[in-house]
mmCIF file of N, CA and C and ligand atoms in Angstrom:
data_model
loop_
_atom_site.group_PDB
_atom_site.id
_atom_site.type_symbol
_atom_site.label_atom_id
_atom_site.label_comp_id
_atom_site.label_asym_id
_atom_site.label_seq_id
_atom_site.Cartn_x
_atom_site.Cartn_y
_atom_site.Cartn_z
ATOM 1 N N MET A 1 -12.638 6.743 15.026
ATOM 2 C CA MET A 1 -12.482 5.688 14.090
ATOM 3 C C MET A 1 -12.806 5.931 12.676
ATOM 4 N N ASP A 2 -13.773 6.902 12.154
ATOM 5 C CA ASP A 2 -13.829 7.017 11.112
ATOM 6 C C ASP A 2 -12.810 7.638 10.351
ATOM 7 N N GLU A 3 -12.155 8.907 11.229
ATOM 8 C CA GLU A 3 -10.824 9.429 10.684
ATOM 9 C C GLU A 3 -9.618 8.484 10.568
ATOM 10 N N PHE A 4 -9.544 7.624 11.536
ATOM 11 C CA PHE A 4 -8.481 6.654 11.346
ATOM 12 C C PHE A 4 -8.570 5.915 9.869
ATOM 13 N N SER A 5 -9.871 5.088 9.849
ATOM 14 C CA SER A 5 -10.145 4.466 8.695
ATOM 15 C C SER A 5 -9.978 4.997 7.408
ATOM 16 N N ARG A 6 -10.217 6.325 7.295
ATOM 17 C CA ARG A 6 -10.361 7.114 6.126
ATOM 18 C C ARG A 6 -8.568 7.263 5.819
ATOM 19 N N ILE A 7 -7.802 7.709 6.789
ATOM 20 C CA ILE A 7 -6.658 8.182 6.786
ATOM 21 C C ILE A 7 -5.724 6.762 6.364
ATOM 22 N N ILE A 8 -5.819 5.653 6.925
ATOM 23 C CA ILE A 8 -5.276 4.331 6.769
ATOM 24 C C ILE A 8 -5.211 3.786 5.486
ATOM 25 N N ARG A 9 -6.631 3.975 5.103
ATOM 26 C CA ARG A 9 -6.778 3.512 3.704
ATOM 27 C C ARG A 9 -6.288 4.351 2.628
ATOM 28 N N HIS A 10 -5.930 5.502 2.838
ATOM 29 C CA HIS A 10 -5.449 6.381 1.930
ATOM 30 C C HIS A 10 -3.943 6.308 1.786
ATOM 31 N N GLU A 11 -3.389 6.052 3.217
ATOM 32 C CA GLU A 11 -1.928 5.501 3.460
ATOM 33 C C GLU A 11 -1.266 4.425 2.628
ATOM 34 N N ILE A 12 -2.212 3.415 2.744
ATOM 35 C CA ILE A 12 -1.866 2.147 2.200
ATOM 36 C C ILE A 12 -2.136 2.218 0.690
ATOM 37 N N ASP A 13 -2.759 3.020 -0.052
ATOM 38 C CA ASP A 13 -3.116 2.840 -1.423
ATOM 39 C C ASP A 13 -1.894 3.579 -2.080
ATOM 40 N N TYR A 14 -1.001 2.944 -2.697
ATOM 41 C CA TYR A 14 0.289 3.787 -3.256
ATOM 42 C C TYR A 14 -0.153 4.613 -4.511
ATOM 43 N N THR A 15 -1.346 4.155 -5.119
ATOM 44 C CA THR A 15 -1.629 5.095 -6.214
ATOM 45 C C THR A 15 -1.911 6.621 -5.726
ATOM 46 N N MET A 16 -1.946 6.634 -4.524
ATOM 47 C CA MET A 16 -2.067 7.968 -3.932
ATOM 48 C C MET A 16 -0.946 8.826 -3.827
ATOM 49 N N ARG A 17 0.380 8.081 -4.174
ATOM 50 C CA ARG A 17 1.606 8.502 -3.723
ATOM 51 C C ARG A 17 2.317 9.575 -4.970
ATOM 52 N N PRO A 18 2.051 9.506 -6.205
ATOM 53 C CA PRO A 18 2.657 10.284 -7.019
ATOM 54 C C PRO A 18 2.737 11.871 -6.957
ATOM 55 N N ARG A 19 1.613 12.348 -6.342
ATOM 56 C CA ARG A 19 1.660 13.740 -6.097
ATOM 57 C C ARG A 19 2.338 14.205 -5.166
ATOM 58 N N MET A 20 2.341 13.364 -4.078
ATOM 59 C CA MET A 20 3.220 13.462 -2.976
ATOM 60 C C MET A 20 4.668 13.451 -3.360
ATOM 61 N N GLN A 21 4.989 12.492 -3.884
ATOM 62 C CA GLN A 21 6.328 11.997 -4.146
ATOM 63 C C GLN A 21 7.034 12.995 -5.173
ATOM 64 N N LYS A 22 6.267 13.391 -6.218
ATOM 65 C CA LYS A 22 6.664 14.229 -7.222
ATOM 66 C C LYS A 22 6.871 15.693 -6.368
ATOM 67 N N GLY A 23 6.004 16.148 -5.622
ATOM 68 C CA GLY A 23 6.656 17.370 -4.991
ATOM 69 C C GLY A 23 7.743 17.473 -4.265
ATOM 70 N N PHE A 24 7.790 16.347 -3.803
ATOM 71 C CA PHE A 24 9.082 16.061 -2.922
ATOM 72 C C PHE A 24 10.380 16.361 -3.725
ATOM 73 N N TYR A 25 10.222 15.300 -4.809
ATOM 74 C CA TYR A 25 11.231 15.156 -5.801
ATOM 75 C C TYR A 25 11.685 16.517 -6.493
ATOM 76 N N SER A 26 10.738 17.236 -6.819
ATOM 77 C CA SER A 26 11.008 18.338 -7.357
ATOM 78 C C SER A 26 11.708 19.561 -6.343
ATOM 79 N N ASN A 27 11.101 19.626 -5.254
ATOM 80 C CA ASN A 27 11.602 20.636 -4.331
ATOM 81 C C ASN A 27 12.906 20.241 -3.846
ATOM 82 N N PHE A 28 13.662 19.174 -4.298
ATOM 83 C CA PHE A 28 14.878 18.921 -3.716
ATOM 84 C C PHE A 28 15.868 18.723 -5.277
ATOM 85 N N GLN A 29 15.297 18.846 -6.219
ATOM 86 C CA GLN A 29 15.981 18.677 -7.553
ATOM 87 C C GLN A 29 17.348 19.288 -7.652
ATOM 88 N N GLU A 30 17.268 20.528 -7.249
ATOM 89 C CA GLU A 30 18.564 21.258 -7.499
ATOM 90 C C GLU A 30 19.545 21.111 -6.281
ATOM 91 N N SER A 31 19.015 20.327 -5.017
ATOM 92 C CA SER A 31 19.805 20.313 -3.777
ATOM 93 C C SER A 31 21.192 19.555 -4.175
ATOM 94 N N ALA A 32 22.332 20.117 -3.654
ATOM 95 C CA ALA A 32 23.636 19.789 -3.412
ATOM 96 C C ALA A 32 23.653 18.806 -2.338
ATOM 97 N N THR A 33 22.907 18.589 -1.267
ATOM 98 C CA THR A 33 23.112 17.901 -0.220
ATOM 99 C C THR A 33 22.101 16.846 -0.128
ATOM 100 N N VAL A 34 20.856 17.001 -0.783
ATOM 101 C CA VAL A 34 19.707 15.844 -0.438
ATOM 102 C C VAL A 34 19.605 15.316 -1.876
ATOM 103 N N LYS A 35 19.268 13.790 -1.878
ATOM 104 C CA LYS A 35 18.958 13.271 -3.254
ATOM 105 C C LYS A 35 17.642 12.346 -2.689
ATOM 106 N N ILE A 36 16.549 12.627 -3.596
ATOM 107 C CA ILE A 36 15.385 11.755 -3.334
ATOM 108 C C ILE A 36 15.497 10.698 -4.610
ATOM 109 N N PRO A 37 15.352 9.401 -4.158
ATOM 110 C CA PRO A 37 15.399 8.299 -5.331
ATOM 111 C C PRO A 37 14.197 8.546 -6.324
ATOM 112 N N ARG A 38 14.489 8.303 -7.470
ATOM 113 C CA ARG A 38 13.542 8.408 -8.648
ATOM 114 C C ARG A 38 12.400 7.250 -8.321
ATOM 115 N N MET A 39 11.155 7.544 -8.789
ATOM 116 C CA MET A 39 10.068 6.327 -8.606
ATOM 117 C C MET A 39 9.794 5.921 -9.998
ATOM 118 N N TYR A 40 9.466 4.698 -10.031
ATOM 119 C CA TYR A 40 9.226 4.076 -11.414
ATOM 120 C C TYR A 40 7.619 3.717 -11.328
ATOM 121 N N TRP A 41 6.827 4.737 -11.652
ATOM 122 C CA TRP A 41 5.380 4.664 -11.791
ATOM 123 C C TRP A 41 4.926 3.824 -12.600
ATOM 124 N N GLU A 42 5.336 3.544 -13.885
ATOM 125 C CA GLU A 42 5.025 2.400 -14.636
ATOM 126 C C GLU A 42 5.163 1.018 -13.992
ATOM 127 N N TYR A 43 5.703 0.901 -12.796
ATOM 128 C CA TYR A 43 6.004 -0.402 -12.183
ATOM 129 C C TYR A 43 5.385 -0.534 -10.945
ATOM 130 N N SER A 44 4.641 0.495 -10.683
ATOM 131 C CA SER A 44 4.018 0.642 -9.230
ATOM 132 C C SER A 44 2.660 0.631 -9.484
ATOM 133 N N THR A 45 1.862 0.207 -8.496
ATOM 134 C CA THR A 45 0.504 -0.141 -8.260
ATOM 135 C C THR A 45 -0.105 0.056 -6.986
ATOM 136 N N LYS A 46 -1.245 -0.040 -6.662
ATOM 137 C CA LYS A 46 -2.018 0.111 -5.583
ATOM 138 C C LYS A 46 -1.121 -0.441 -4.395
ATOM 139 N N HIS A 47 -0.672 -1.696 -4.747
ATOM 140 C CA HIS A 47 -0.006 -2.409 -3.447
ATOM 141 C C HIS A 47 1.469 -2.416 -3.692
ATOM 142 N N VAL A 48 2.172 -1.950 -4.785
ATOM 143 C CA VAL A 48 3.548 -1.870 -4.825
ATOM 144 C C VAL A 48 4.056 -0.639 -5.133
ATOM 145 N N LEU A 49 5.118 -0.323 -4.560
ATOM 146 C CA LEU A 49 5.714 1.003 -4.871
ATOM 147 C C LEU A 49 7.361 0.576 -5.461
ATOM 148 N N CYS A 50 7.645 1.007 -6.502
ATOM 149 C CA CYS A 50 8.937 0.957 -7.117
ATOM 150 C C CYS A 50 9.605 2.127 -7.284
ATOM 151 N N GLN A 51 10.781 2.084 -6.603
ATOM 152 C CA GLN A 51 11.717 2.963 -6.238
ATOM 153 C C GLN A 51 13.224 2.673 -6.884
ATOM 154 N N GLU A 52 13.913 3.571 -7.339
ATOM 155 C CA GLU A 52 15.273 3.436 -7.756
ATOM 156 C C GLU A 52 16.337 2.789 -6.610
ATOM 157 N N PHE A 53 16.784 1.934 -6.766
ATOM 158 C CA PHE A 53 17.759 1.508 -5.691
ATOM 159 C C PHE A 53 18.947 2.477 -5.325
ATOM 160 N N SER A 54 19.145 2.947 -3.868
ATOM 161 C CA SER A 54 20.008 3.836 -3.429
ATOM 162 C C SER A 54 21.007 3.260 -2.773
ATOM 163 N N GLU A 55 22.354 3.209 -3.131
ATOM 164 C CA GLU A 55 23.280 2.856 -2.304
ATOM 165 C C GLU A 55 23.840 3.846 -1.324
ATOM 166 N N GLY A 56 23.790 3.362 -0.167
ATOM 167 C CA GLY A 56 24.273 4.153 0.803
ATOM 168 C C GLY A 56 24.253 3.657 2.225
ATOM 169 N N ILE A 57 24.666 4.528 3.209
ATOM 170 C CA ILE A 57 24.952 4.049 4.684
ATOM 171 C C ILE A 57 23.688 4.649 5.413
ATOM 172 N N ARG A 58 23.271 3.752 6.345
ATOM 173 C CA ARG A 58 22.021 4.086 7.286
ATOM 174 C C ARG A 58 22.549 5.332 8.102
ATOM 175 N N ILE A 59 21.954 6.162 8.192
ATOM 176 C CA ILE A 59 22.307 7.591 8.918
ATOM 177 C C ILE A 59 22.657 7.317 10.252
ATOM 178 N N SER A 60 22.045 6.098 10.709
ATOM 179 C CA SER A 60 22.392 5.836 12.372
ATOM 180 C C SER A 60 23.759 4.921 12.406
ATOM 181 N N ASP A 61 24.362 4.620 11.348
ATOM 182 C CA ASP A 61 25.433 3.782 11.486
ATOM 183 C C ASP A 61 26.580 4.561 11.342
ATOM 184 N N LEU A 62 26.944 5.272 12.592
ATOM 185 C CA LEU A 62 28.098 6.025 12.670
ATOM 186 C C LEU A 62 29.416 5.488 12.446
ATOM 187 N N LYS A 63 29.773 4.168 12.771
ATOM 188 C CA LYS A 63 30.954 3.572 12.390
ATOM 189 C C LYS A 63 31.160 3.621 10.932
ATOM 190 N N LYS A 64 30.417 3.133 10.238
ATOM 191 C CA LYS A 64 30.440 3.101 8.787
ATOM 192 C C LYS A 64 30.521 4.481 7.960
ATOM 193 N N LEU A 65 29.735 5.384 8.561
ATOM 194 C CA LEU A 65 29.830 6.762 8.120
ATOM 195 C C LEU A 65 31.584 7.225 8.362
ATOM 196 N N GLU A 66 32.059 6.975 9.545
ATOM 197 C CA GLU A 66 33.336 7.408 9.739
ATOM 198 C C GLU A 66 34.316 6.593 8.827
ATOM 199 N N ALA A 67 34.178 5.216 8.953
ATOM 200 C CA ALA A 67 34.964 4.561 7.791
ATOM 201 C C ALA A 67 34.969 4.932 6.341
ATOM 202 N N ALA A 68 33.836 5.355 5.910
ATOM 203 C CA ALA A 68 33.722 5.802 4.565
ATOM 204 C C ALA A 68 34.412 7.218 4.514
ATOM 205 N N GLY A 69 34.726 7.864 5.676
ATOM 206 C CA GLY A 69 35.557 9.127 5.506
ATOM 207 C C GLY A 69 34.392 10.402 5.503
ATOM 208 N N LEU A 70 33.116 10.220 5.992
ATOM 209 C CA LEU A 70 31.962 11.102 5.776
ATOM 210 C C LEU A 70 32.046 12.141 7.150
ATOM 211 N N ASP A 71 31.798 13.453 7.011
ATOM 212 C CA ASP A 71 32.015 14.223 7.870
ATOM 213 C C ASP A 71 30.288 14.200 8.538
ATOM 214 N N LYS A 72 30.461 13.730 9.757
ATOM 215 C CA LYS A 72 29.229 13.448 10.600
ATOM 216 C C LYS A 72 28.522 14.944 10.746
ATOM 217 N N LYS A 73 29.275 15.823 11.130
ATOM 218 C CA LYS A 73 28.732 17.038 11.590
ATOM 219 C C LYS A 73 28.128 17.922 10.354
ATOM 220 N N LYS A 74 28.813 17.696 9.245
ATOM 221 C CA LYS A 74 28.260 18.267 8.013
ATOM 222 C C LYS A 74 26.800 17.609 7.766
ATOM 223 N N ILE A 75 26.827 16.249 7.912
ATOM 224 C CA ILE A 75 25.631 15.628 7.535
ATOM 225 C C ILE A 75 24.710 15.802 8.578
ATOM 226 N N SER A 76 24.835 15.913 9.932
ATOM 227 C CA SER A 76 23.696 16.450 10.650
ATOM 228 C C SER A 76 23.422 17.986 10.369
ATOM 229 N N THR A 77 24.132 18.686 10.150
ATOM 230 C CA THR A 77 23.776 20.254 9.621
ATOM 231 C C THR A 77 22.970 20.252 8.296
ATOM 232 N N ASP A 78 23.466 19.349 7.271
ATOM 233 C CA ASP A 78 22.485 19.203 6.239
ATOM 234 C C ASP A 78 21.321 18.609 6.439
ATOM 235 N N LEU A 79 21.289 17.537 7.482
ATOM 236 C CA LEU A 79 19.688 17.060 7.576
ATOM 237 C C LEU A 79 18.909 18.020 8.277
ATOM 238 N N ALA A 80 19.287 18.939 9.358
ATOM 239 C CA ALA A 80 18.700 19.974 10.039
ATOM 240 C C ALA A 80 18.294 21.046 8.925
ATOM 241 N N ASN A 81 19.218 21.355 8.108
ATOM 242 C CA ASN A 81 18.452 22.095 7.146
ATOM 243 C C ASN A 81 17.667 21.739 5.981
ATOM 244 N N ALA A 82 17.679 20.346 5.699
ATOM 245 C CA ALA A 82 16.803 19.890 4.805
ATOM 246 C C ALA A 82 15.317 20.166 5.465
ATOM 247 N N TYR A 83 15.277 19.702 6.827
ATOM 248 C CA TYR A 83 14.198 19.647 7.586
ATOM 249 C C TYR A 83 13.603 20.977 7.738
ATOM 250 N N LEU A 84 14.602 22.158 7.825
ATOM 251 C CA LEU A 84 13.819 23.331 8.058
ATOM 252 C C LEU A 84 13.336 23.945 6.509
ATOM 253 N N LYS A 85 14.091 23.389 5.482
ATOM 254 C CA LYS A 85 13.443 23.967 4.134
ATOM 255 C C LYS A 85 12.228 23.288 3.781
ATOM 256 N N MET A 86 11.881 21.902 4.193
ATOM 257 C CA MET A 86 10.593 21.013 3.973
ATOM 258 C C MET A 86 9.621 22.082 4.889
ATOM 259 N N ILE A 87 9.998 22.204 6.185
ATOM 260 C CA ILE A 87 8.811 22.877 7.052
ATOM 261 C C ILE A 87 8.768 24.050 6.675
ATOM 262 N N PHE A 88 9.699 25.089 6.489
ATOM 263 C CA PHE A 88 9.469 26.486 6.631
ATOM 264 C C PHE A 88 9.258 26.951 5.098
ATOM 265 N N GLU A 89 10.091 26.356 4.106
ATOM 266 C CA GLU A 89 9.876 27.003 2.840
ATOM 267 C C GLU A 89 8.754 25.814 1.796
ATOM 268 N N ASP A 90 8.979 24.545 1.787
ATOM 269 C CA ASP A 90 8.341 23.859 1.241
ATOM 270 C C ASP A 90 6.836 23.763 1.639
ATOM 271 N N GLY A 91 6.759 23.627 2.892
ATOM 272 C CA GLY A 91 5.386 23.157 3.698
ATOM 273 C C GLY A 91 4.926 21.813 3.143
ATOM 274 N N PHE A 92 5.914 21.046 3.021
ATOM 275 C CA PHE A 92 5.878 19.562 2.651
ATOM 276 C C PHE A 92 6.903 18.744 3.278
ATOM 277 N N TYR A 93 6.869 18.022 4.318
ATOM 278 C CA TYR A 93 7.783 17.380 4.597
ATOM 279 C C TYR A 93 7.814 15.759 4.921
ATOM 280 N N HIS A 94 8.922 15.182 5.025
ATOM 281 C CA HIS A 94 9.032 13.739 4.976
ATOM 282 C C HIS A 94 8.565 13.375 6.612
ATOM 283 N N ALA A 95 7.645 12.805 6.661
ATOM 284 C CA ALA A 95 7.096 12.566 7.970
ATOM 285 C C ALA A 95 7.415 11.266 8.532
ATOM 286 N N ASP A 96 8.363 10.307 8.030
ATOM 287 C CA ASP A 96 8.572 9.030 8.739
ATOM 288 C C ASP A 96 10.279 9.059 8.549
ATOM 289 N N PRO A 97 10.834 9.796 9.368
ATOM 290 C CA PRO A 97 12.348 10.042 9.489
ATOM 291 C C PRO A 97 13.006 8.897 10.190
ATOM 292 N N HIS A 98 12.591 7.739 10.152
ATOM 293 C CA HIS A 98 13.507 6.651 10.833
ATOM 294 C C HIS A 98 14.568 6.241 10.105
ATOM 295 N N PRO A 99 15.472 5.687 10.857
ATOM 296 C CA PRO A 99 16.874 5.508 9.928
ATOM 297 C C PRO A 99 16.705 4.522 8.811
ATOM 298 N N GLY A 100 15.930 3.879 8.710
ATOM 299 C CA GLY A 100 15.656 2.904 7.618
ATOM 300 C C GLY A 100 15.230 3.707 6.381
ATOM 301 N N ASN A 101 14.783 5.105 6.631
ATOM 302 C CA ASN A 101 14.230 5.592 5.524
ATOM 303 C C ASN A 101 15.551 6.564 5.027
ATOM 304 N N ILE A 102 16.357 6.894 5.946
ATOM 305 C CA ILE A 102 17.440 7.885 5.562
ATOM 306 C C ILE A 102 19.011 7.224 5.396
ATOM 307 N N PHE A 103 19.443 7.505 4.422
ATOM 308 C CA PHE A 103 20.781 6.814 3.962
ATOM 309 C C PHE A 103 21.775 8.234 3.622
ATOM 310 N N VAL A 104 22.753 7.944 3.542
ATOM 311 C CA VAL A 104 24.154 8.904 3.140
ATOM 312 C C VAL A 104 25.064 8.171 2.081
ATOM 313 N N SER A 105 24.868 8.962 1.015
ATOM 314 C CA SER A 105 25.608 8.190 -0.239
ATOM 315 C C SER A 105 26.906 8.439 -0.101
ATOM 316 N N LEU A 106 27.835 7.856 -0.796
ATOM 317 C CA LEU A 106 29.204 7.586 -0.695
ATOM 318 C C LEU A 106 29.755 9.010 -0.841
ATOM 319 N N GLU A 107 29.042 9.895 -1.449
ATOM 320 C CA GLU A 107 29.769 11.397 -1.753
ATOM 321 C C GLU A 107 29.139 12.234 -0.644
ATOM 322 N N GLY A 108 28.134 11.442 0.218
ATOM 323 C CA GLY A 108 27.879 12.553 1.347
ATOM 324 C C GLY A 108 26.648 13.065 1.305
ATOM 325 N N LYS A 109 25.861 12.835 0.524
ATOM 326 C CA LYS A 109 24.511 13.291 -0.215
ATOM 327 C C LYS A 109 23.688 12.475 0.855
ATOM 328 N N ILE A 110 22.378 13.316 1.492
ATOM 329 C CA ILE A 110 21.299 12.765 2.323
ATOM 330 C C ILE A 110 20.339 11.982 1.273
ATOM 331 N N ILE A 111 20.065 10.782 1.516
ATOM 332 C CA ILE A 111 19.098 10.128 0.675
ATOM 333 C C ILE A 111 17.858 9.934 1.332
ATOM 334 N N PHE A 112 16.772 10.716 1.279
ATOM 335 C CA PHE A 112 15.392 10.182 1.939
ATOM 336 C C PHE A 112 14.720 9.152 0.830
ATOM 337 N N SER A 113 14.269 8.043 1.445
ATOM 338 C CA SER A 113 13.758 7.255 0.832
ATOM 339 C C SER A 113 11.976 6.918 1.349
HETATM 340 N N1 ATP B 1 15.375 3.434 -2.536
HETATM 341 C C1 ATP B 1 16.171 2.707 -1.756
HETATM 342 N N2 ATP B 1 17.381 1.935 -2.071
HETATM 343 C C2 ATP B 1 18.082 0.894 -1.245
HETATM 344 N N3 ATP B 1 17.424 0.512 -0.180
HETATM 345 C C3 ATP B 1 16.150 1.001 0.063
HETATM 346 C C4 ATP B 1 15.354 1.941 -0.439
HETATM 347 N N4 ATP B 1 14.433 2.309 0.052
HETATM 348 C C5 ATP B 1 14.113 1.508 1.215
HETATM 349 N N5 ATP B 1 15.335 0.771 1.279
HETATM 350 C C6 ATP B 1 15.778 -0.294 2.521
HETATM 351 O O1 ATP B 1 14.844 -1.184 2.057
HETATM 352 C C7 ATP B 1 14.242 -1.747 3.172
HETATM 353 C C8 ATP B 1 12.930 -1.892 3.127
HETATM 354 O O2 ATP B 1 12.248 -0.435 3.290
HETATM 355 P P1 ATP B 1 10.841 -0.066 3.430
HETATM 356 O O3 ATP B 1 10.650 1.387 3.251
HETATM 357 O O4 ATP B 1 9.841 -0.973 2.502
HETATM 358 O O5 ATP B 1 10.460 -0.445 5.007
HETATM 359 P P2 ATP B 1 10.673 0.304 6.105
HETATM 360 O O6 ATP B 1 11.570 1.451 5.697
HETATM 361 O O7 ATP B 1 10.781 -0.415 7.240
HETATM 362 O O8 ATP B 1 9.322 0.851 6.328
HETATM 363 P P3 ATP B 1 8.597 2.470 6.030
HETATM 364 O O9 ATP B 1 9.528 3.301 4.949
HETATM 365 O O10 ATP B 1 7.114 2.203 5.320
HETATM 366 O O11 ATP B 1 8.391 2.849 7.499
HETATM 367 C C9 ATP B 1 14.926 -0.930 4.238
HETATM 368 O O12 ATP B 1 16.022 -1.797 5.057
HETATM 369 C C10 ATP B 1 15.304 0.204 3.584
HETATM 370 O O13 ATP B 1 16.437 0.761 4.376
HETATM 371 MG MG1 MG B 2 11.117 2.774 4.307
#
């Protein structure tokens, strides 16, 4: 209970996010396949996190990906490579990869929100 209490408070305090998010952002800044939306720290508080709006298709929406002419095989390879980089090179990974948090831009870049 003590551990849960400490971790959940840490998790919901958004003022703790900058260090994590900045690391993540800089690890992918040079990437041709992944985009990390910019954060607006000046508008973010303990309870509000403000991020650049990223236009994209949910990674689970296969029909829309196809209709946009995007290559699903390339997207899956890019996503797997992004995770391999996060885990084995950066030691720092996106731990909430549900489809609402991963989009694909119209140019085919993976967006982690
Ligand atoms: N940077 C962004 N640009 C555009 N839409 C976004 C962005 N970030 C999140 N969204 C969309 O906004 C909605 C709410 O996102 P939010 O992250 O607050 O909730 P969630 O993804 O359900 O929760 P969590 O990320 O905590 O698991 C979702 O539909 C998500 O796809
Ligand atoms: Mg989300």
